[in-house]
GROMACS .gro file of C-alpha atoms in nm:
model
  261
    1UNK     CA    1  -3.695  18.257  18.091
    2UNK     CA    2  -4.059  18.299  17.991
    3UNK     CA    3  -4.232  18.115  17.707
    4UNK     CA    4  -4.180  18.390  17.446
    5UNK     CA    5  -3.806  18.416  17.513
    6UNK     CA    6  -3.767  18.038  17.531
    7UNK     CA    7  -3.946  17.985  17.200
    8UNK     CA    8  -3.729  18.243  17.026
    9UNK     CA    9  -3.415  18.087  17.171
   10UNK     CA   10  -3.513  17.733  17.064
   11UNK     CA   11  -3.600  17.849  16.714
   12UNK     CA   12  -3.271  18.036  16.670
   13UNK     CA   13  -3.069  17.740  16.803
   14UNK     CA   14  -3.203  17.532  16.518
   15UNK     CA   15  -3.146  17.803  16.259
   16UNK     CA   16  -3.514  17.828  16.164
   17UNK     CA   17  -3.689  18.139  16.047
   18UNK     CA   18  -4.029  18.224  16.195
   19UNK     CA   19  -4.186  18.107  15.871
   20UNK     CA   20  -4.005  17.771  15.886
   21UNK     CA   21  -4.119  17.713  16.244
   22UNK     CA   22  -4.473  17.811  16.150
   23UNK     CA   23  -4.476  17.562  15.862
   24UNK     CA   24  -4.374  17.282  16.099
   25UNK     CA   25  -4.667  17.340  16.335
   26UNK     CA   26  -4.922  17.466  16.083
   27UNK     CA   27  -4.940  17.839  16.160
   28UNK     CA   28  -4.834  18.158  15.982
   29UNK     CA   29  -4.514  18.356  16.037
   30UNK     CA   30  -4.722  18.634  16.189
   31UNK     CA   31  -4.859  18.396  16.452
   32UNK     CA   32  -4.508  18.284  16.550
   33UNK     CA   33  -4.403  18.649  16.572
   34UNK     CA   34  -4.690  18.724  16.812
   35UNK     CA   35  -4.591  18.426  17.029
   36UNK     CA   36  -4.230  18.546  17.050
   37UNK     CA   37  -4.335  18.904  17.128
   38UNK     CA   38  -4.567  18.783  17.403
   39UNK     CA   39  -4.874  18.926  17.230
   40UNK     CA   40  -5.048  18.586  17.228
   41UNK     CA   41  -4.992  18.228  17.343
   42UNK     CA   42  -5.050  17.902  17.152
   43UNK     CA   43  -5.359  17.696  17.211
   44UNK     CA   44  -5.311  17.349  17.364
   45UNK     CA   45  -5.287  17.172  17.029
   46UNK     CA   46  -5.004  17.400  16.915
   47UNK     CA   47  -4.826  17.370  17.251
   48UNK     CA   48  -4.829  16.993  17.206
   49UNK     CA   49  -4.694  17.035  16.852
   50UNK     CA   50  -4.416  17.267  16.975
   51UNK     CA   51  -4.327  17.035  17.263
   52UNK     CA   52  -4.303  16.745  17.020
   53UNK     CA   53  -4.098  16.950  16.775
   54UNK     CA   54  -3.841  17.054  17.038
   55UNK     CA   55  -3.850  16.713  17.212
   56UNK     CA   56  -3.941  16.841  17.557
   57UNK     CA   57  -4.233  16.853  17.797
   58UNK     CA   58  -4.487  17.134  17.782
   59UNK     CA   59  -4.378  17.245  18.133
   60UNK     CA   60  -4.021  17.288  18.020
   61UNK     CA   61  -4.131  17.464  17.703
   62UNK     CA   62  -4.332  17.726  17.892
   63UNK     CA   63  -4.061  17.774  18.157
   64UNK     CA   64  -4.187  17.556  18.443
   65UNK     CA   65  -3.877  17.335  18.461
   66UNK     CA   66  -3.938  17.232  18.821
   67UNK     CA   67  -4.299  17.130  18.773
   68UNK     CA   68  -4.218  16.773  18.668
   69UNK     CA   69  -4.016  16.709  18.984
   70UNK     CA   70  -4.308  16.843  19.195
   71UNK     CA   71  -4.548  16.616  19.006
   72UNK     CA   72  -4.760  16.901  18.873
   73UNK     CA   73  -4.673  16.909  18.503
   74UNK     CA   74  -4.702  16.716  18.180
   75UNK     CA   75  -4.444  16.445  18.126
   76UNK     CA   76  -4.308  16.345  17.790
   77UNK     CA   77  -4.534  16.038  17.791
   78UNK     CA   78  -4.835  16.261  17.861
   79UNK     CA   79  -4.731  16.484  17.574
   80UNK     CA   80  -4.723  16.181  17.345
   81UNK     CA   81  -5.070  16.084  17.469
   82UNK     CA   82  -5.194  16.431  17.376
   83UNK     CA   83  -5.035  16.389  17.035
   84UNK     CA   84  -5.222  16.061  16.983
   85UNK     CA   85  -5.551  16.223  17.078
   86UNK     CA   86  -5.487  16.488  16.814
   87UNK     CA   87  -5.427  16.226  16.548
   88UNK     CA   88  -5.046  16.208  16.531
   89UNK     CA   89  -4.928  15.860  16.628
   90UNK     CA   90  -4.563  15.894  16.544
   91UNK     CA   91  -4.329  16.164  16.418
   92UNK     CA   92  -3.956  16.185  16.377
   93UNK     CA   93  -3.761  16.482  16.241
   94UNK     CA   94  -3.393  16.432  16.177
   95UNK     CA   95  -3.176  16.707  16.330
   96UNK     CA   96  -2.958  16.694  16.017
   97UNK     CA   97  -3.080  16.931  15.745
   98UNK     CA   98  -3.007  16.956  15.373
   99UNK     CA   99  -3.111  17.276  15.194
  100UNK     CA  100  -3.331  17.364  15.491
  101UNK     CA  101  -3.517  17.030  15.488
  102UNK     CA  102  -3.476  16.749  15.744
  103UNK     CA  103  -3.273  16.458  15.612
  104UNK     CA  104  -3.552  16.228  15.735
  105UNK     CA  105  -3.908  16.327  15.827
  106UNK     CA  106  -4.154  16.057  15.935
  107UNK     CA  107  -4.509  16.162  16.022
  108UNK     CA  108  -4.772  15.892  16.057
  109UNK     CA  109  -5.127  15.899  16.196
  110UNK     CA  110  -5.480  16.006  16.120
  111UNK     CA  111  -5.558  16.334  15.953
  112UNK     CA  112  -5.393  16.543  15.680
  113UNK     CA  113  -5.042  16.521  15.822
  114UNK     CA  114  -4.767  16.612  15.575
  115UNK     CA  115  -4.411  16.482  15.594
  116UNK     CA  116  -4.150  16.698  15.422
  117UNK     CA  117  -3.785  16.600  15.400
  118UNK     CA  118  -3.511  16.457  15.181
  119UNK     CA  119  -3.659  16.120  15.281
  120UNK     CA  120  -4.025  16.173  15.371
  121UNK     CA  121  -4.261  15.906  15.503
  122UNK     CA  122  -4.619  15.985  15.600
  123UNK     CA  123  -4.986  15.990  15.513
  124UNK     CA  124  -4.883  16.258  15.264
  125UNK     CA  125  -4.516  16.293  15.179
  126UNK     CA  126  -4.302  16.536  14.979
  127UNK     CA  127  -3.932  16.470  14.936
  128UNK     CA  128  -3.651  16.344  14.719
  129UNK     CA  129  -3.765  15.997  14.828
  130UNK     CA  130  -4.133  16.010  14.929
  131UNK     CA  131  -4.339  15.725  15.072
  132UNK     CA  132  -4.704  15.775  15.165
  133UNK     CA  133  -5.070  15.750  15.077
  134UNK     CA  134  -5.006  16.054  14.857
  135UNK     CA  135  -4.644  16.116  14.766
  136UNK     CA  136  -4.445  16.357  14.554
  137UNK     CA  137  -4.072  16.326  14.491
  138UNK     CA  138  -3.793  16.217  14.262
  139UNK     CA  139  -3.873  15.863  14.377
  140UNK     CA  140  -4.230  15.814  14.506
  141UNK     CA  141  -4.412  15.514  14.651
  142UNK     CA  142  -4.773  15.515  14.769
  143UNK     CA  143  -5.139  15.500  14.678
  144UNK     CA  144  -5.125  15.816  14.468
  145UNK     CA  145  -4.774  15.899  14.351
  146UNK     CA  146  -4.601  16.160  14.138
  147UNK     CA  147  -4.233  16.090  14.081
  148UNK     CA  148  -3.996  16.283  13.858
  149UNK     CA  149  -3.784  15.969  13.814
  150UNK     CA  150  -3.973  15.670  13.958
  151UNK     CA  151  -4.333  15.639  14.077
  152UNK     CA  152  -4.485  15.322  14.221
  153UNK     CA  153  -4.845  15.313  14.343
  154UNK     CA  154  -5.211  15.255  14.275
  155UNK     CA  155  -5.209  15.563  14.053
  156UNK     CA  156  -4.861  15.666  13.948
  157UNK     CA  157  -4.712  15.933  13.724
  158UNK     CA  158  -4.341  15.954  13.654
  159UNK     CA  159  -4.060  15.904  13.409
  160UNK     CA  160  -4.081  15.539  13.513
  161UNK     CA  161  -4.428  15.459  13.649
  162UNK     CA  162  -4.555  15.132  13.795
  163UNK     CA  163  -4.905  15.088  13.931
  164UNK     CA  164  -5.267  14.996  13.878
  165UNK     CA  165  -5.289  15.304  13.658
  166UNK     CA  166  -4.949  15.416  13.533
  167UNK     CA  167  -4.860  15.716  13.319
  168UNK     CA  168  -4.502  15.798  13.226
  169UNK     CA  169  -4.218  15.776  12.982
  170UNK     CA  170  -4.198  15.406  13.074
  171UNK     CA  171  -4.523  15.276  13.225
  172UNK     CA  172  -4.617  14.935  13.365
  173UNK     CA  173  -4.960  14.869  13.513
  174UNK     CA  174  -5.313  14.743  13.477
  175UNK     CA  175  -5.368  15.040  13.249
  176UNK     CA  176  -5.040  15.178  13.122
  177UNK     CA  177  -4.980  15.491  12.916
  178UNK     CA  178  -4.619  15.550  12.816
  179UNK     CA  179  -4.431  15.770  12.577
  180UNK     CA  180  -4.171  15.506  12.486
  181UNK     CA  181  -4.290  15.186  12.656
  182UNK     CA  182  -4.622  15.073  12.802
  183UNK     CA  183  -4.686  14.727  12.946
  184UNK     CA  184  -5.022  14.634  13.096
  185UNK     CA  185  -5.368  14.490  13.057
  186UNK     CA  186  -5.441  14.793  12.844
  187UNK     CA  187  -5.124  14.950  12.701
  188UNK     CA  188  -5.095  15.273  12.502
  189UNK     CA  189  -4.764  15.405  12.369
  190UNK     CA  190  -4.608  15.605  12.089
  191UNK     CA  191  -4.321  15.358  12.052
  192UNK     CA  192  -4.391  15.014  12.204
  193UNK     CA  193  -4.708  14.882  12.368
  194UNK     CA  194  -4.734  14.530  12.513
  195UNK     CA  195  -5.054  14.405  12.674
  196UNK     CA  196  -5.385  14.225  12.654
  197UNK     CA  197  -5.495  14.517  12.442
  198UNK     CA  198  -5.205  14.709  12.288
  199UNK     CA  199  -5.232  15.034  12.093
  200UNK     CA  200  -4.927  15.209  11.952
  201UNK     CA  201  -4.826  15.443  11.672
  202UNK     CA  202  -4.512  15.226  11.660
  203UNK     CA  203  -4.501  14.858  11.759
  204UNK     CA  204  -4.794  14.687  11.933
  205UNK     CA  205  -4.778  14.335  12.077
  206UNK     CA  206  -5.072  14.172  12.254
  207UNK     CA  207  -5.392  13.975  12.248
  208UNK     CA  208  -5.543  14.248  12.034
  209UNK     CA  209  -5.274  14.465  11.875
  210UNK     CA  210  -5.321  14.791  11.685
  211UNK     CA  211  -5.013  14.971  11.556
  212UNK     CA  212  -4.788  15.054  11.265
  213UNK     CA  213  -4.642  14.707  11.322
  214UNK     CA  214  -4.903  14.493  11.499
  215UNK     CA  215  -4.837  14.146  11.640
  216UNK     CA  216  -5.140  13.983  11.798
  217UNK     CA  217  -5.255  13.648  11.928
  218UNK     CA  218  -5.624  13.716  11.853
  219UNK     CA  219  -5.629  14.028  11.637
  220UNK     CA  220  -5.370  14.243  11.462
  221UNK     CA  221  -5.433  14.561  11.264
  222UNK     CA  222  -5.181  14.800  11.114
  223UNK     CA  223  -4.953  14.868  10.820
  224UNK     CA  224  -4.765  14.546  10.904
  225UNK     CA  225  -5.004  14.304  11.082
  226UNK     CA  226  -4.886  13.963  11.205
  227UNK     CA  227  -5.132  13.721  11.361
  228UNK     CA  228  -5.045  13.412  11.560
  229UNK     CA  229  -5.105  13.084  11.379
  230UNK     CA  230  -5.035  13.213  11.028
  231UNK     CA  231  -4.684  13.070  11.002
  232UNK     CA  232  -4.489  13.396  11.038
  233UNK     CA  233  -4.120  13.339  11.103
  234UNK     CA  234  -3.957  13.539  11.382
  235UNK     CA  235  -3.658  13.634  11.163
  236UNK     CA  236  -3.884  13.787  10.898
  237UNK     CA  237  -4.095  13.976  11.151
  238UNK     CA  238  -3.791  14.097  11.343
  239UNK     CA  239  -3.632  14.221  11.020
  240UNK     CA  240  -3.942  14.435  10.953
  241UNK     CA  241  -3.943  14.566  11.311
  242UNK     CA  242  -3.576  14.667  11.295
  243UNK     CA  243  -3.626  14.824  10.954
  244UNK     CA  244  -3.918  15.035  11.077
  245UNK     CA  245  -3.767  15.100  11.422
  246UNK     CA  246  -3.385  15.072  11.406
  247UNK     CA  247  -3.346  15.149  11.777
  248UNK     CA  248  -3.596  14.892  11.901
  249UNK     CA  249  -3.464  14.710  12.210
  250UNK     CA  250  -3.323  14.362  12.142
  251UNK     CA  251  -3.522  14.200  12.426
  252UNK     CA  252  -3.842  14.275  12.230
  253UNK     CA  253  -3.749  13.998  11.988
  254UNK     CA  254  -3.820  13.740  12.259
  255UNK     CA  255  -4.162  13.895  12.328
  256UNK     CA  256  -4.248  13.881  11.957
  257UNK     CA  257  -4.142  13.517  11.938
  258UNK     CA  258  -4.363  13.434  12.235
  259UNK     CA  259  -4.660  13.616  12.074
  260UNK     CA  260  -4.619  13.437  11.740
  261UNK     CA  261  -4.592  13.095  11.904
   0.00000   0.00000   0.00000
């Protein structure tokens, strides 16, 4: 079996379309089609990628099964050495697929290498659970993260975001911007902001607090300002908070008491 026939057979065994195979090795569907029709052959870098993808030596991939026994072909270890020279230090693709994506895809090394899977781990990662320098998923962890549910990273955006700079429905970070809750050195929120500097159209608690209800240790400005050291009683302040914001979380009472004391 020549290379073109072998490639087509391997692709079909895994249930991949030409486009899906092309995406895995970084080429177009048209390029894969030309390989399978024998109109062109992959360059060395793509041969190494294909050998890695199908977990076999280059000799076996191109149809020289006996070359390894004669000592004239690339071994699997040599293939891995080629992969390292091209910037890929480790890659694992789970044979189990969900909605056409590998259950687990790990791709680590130098260069813009993207991991795509239900669980994706890599320099850049896209998945339901994504971990990487740049990551996108329902749950994302990394330097730069975008998570539909949870994001944790240096710069994070998500429904729940935690990081040096966090933006989300609920945000915790050095600088936190949240729709309902923001906690950080600088905190900005429509509902509740807690931080060294806290700004909120609702309740603000912090060193310097600016909000409809503002509770500060150094400065407080708003319709209902309460400053530490002025003898405000927690029950009175909490009554105002619950009157203005009936659905305010009960645990906030403890934070207010700490700020007033």
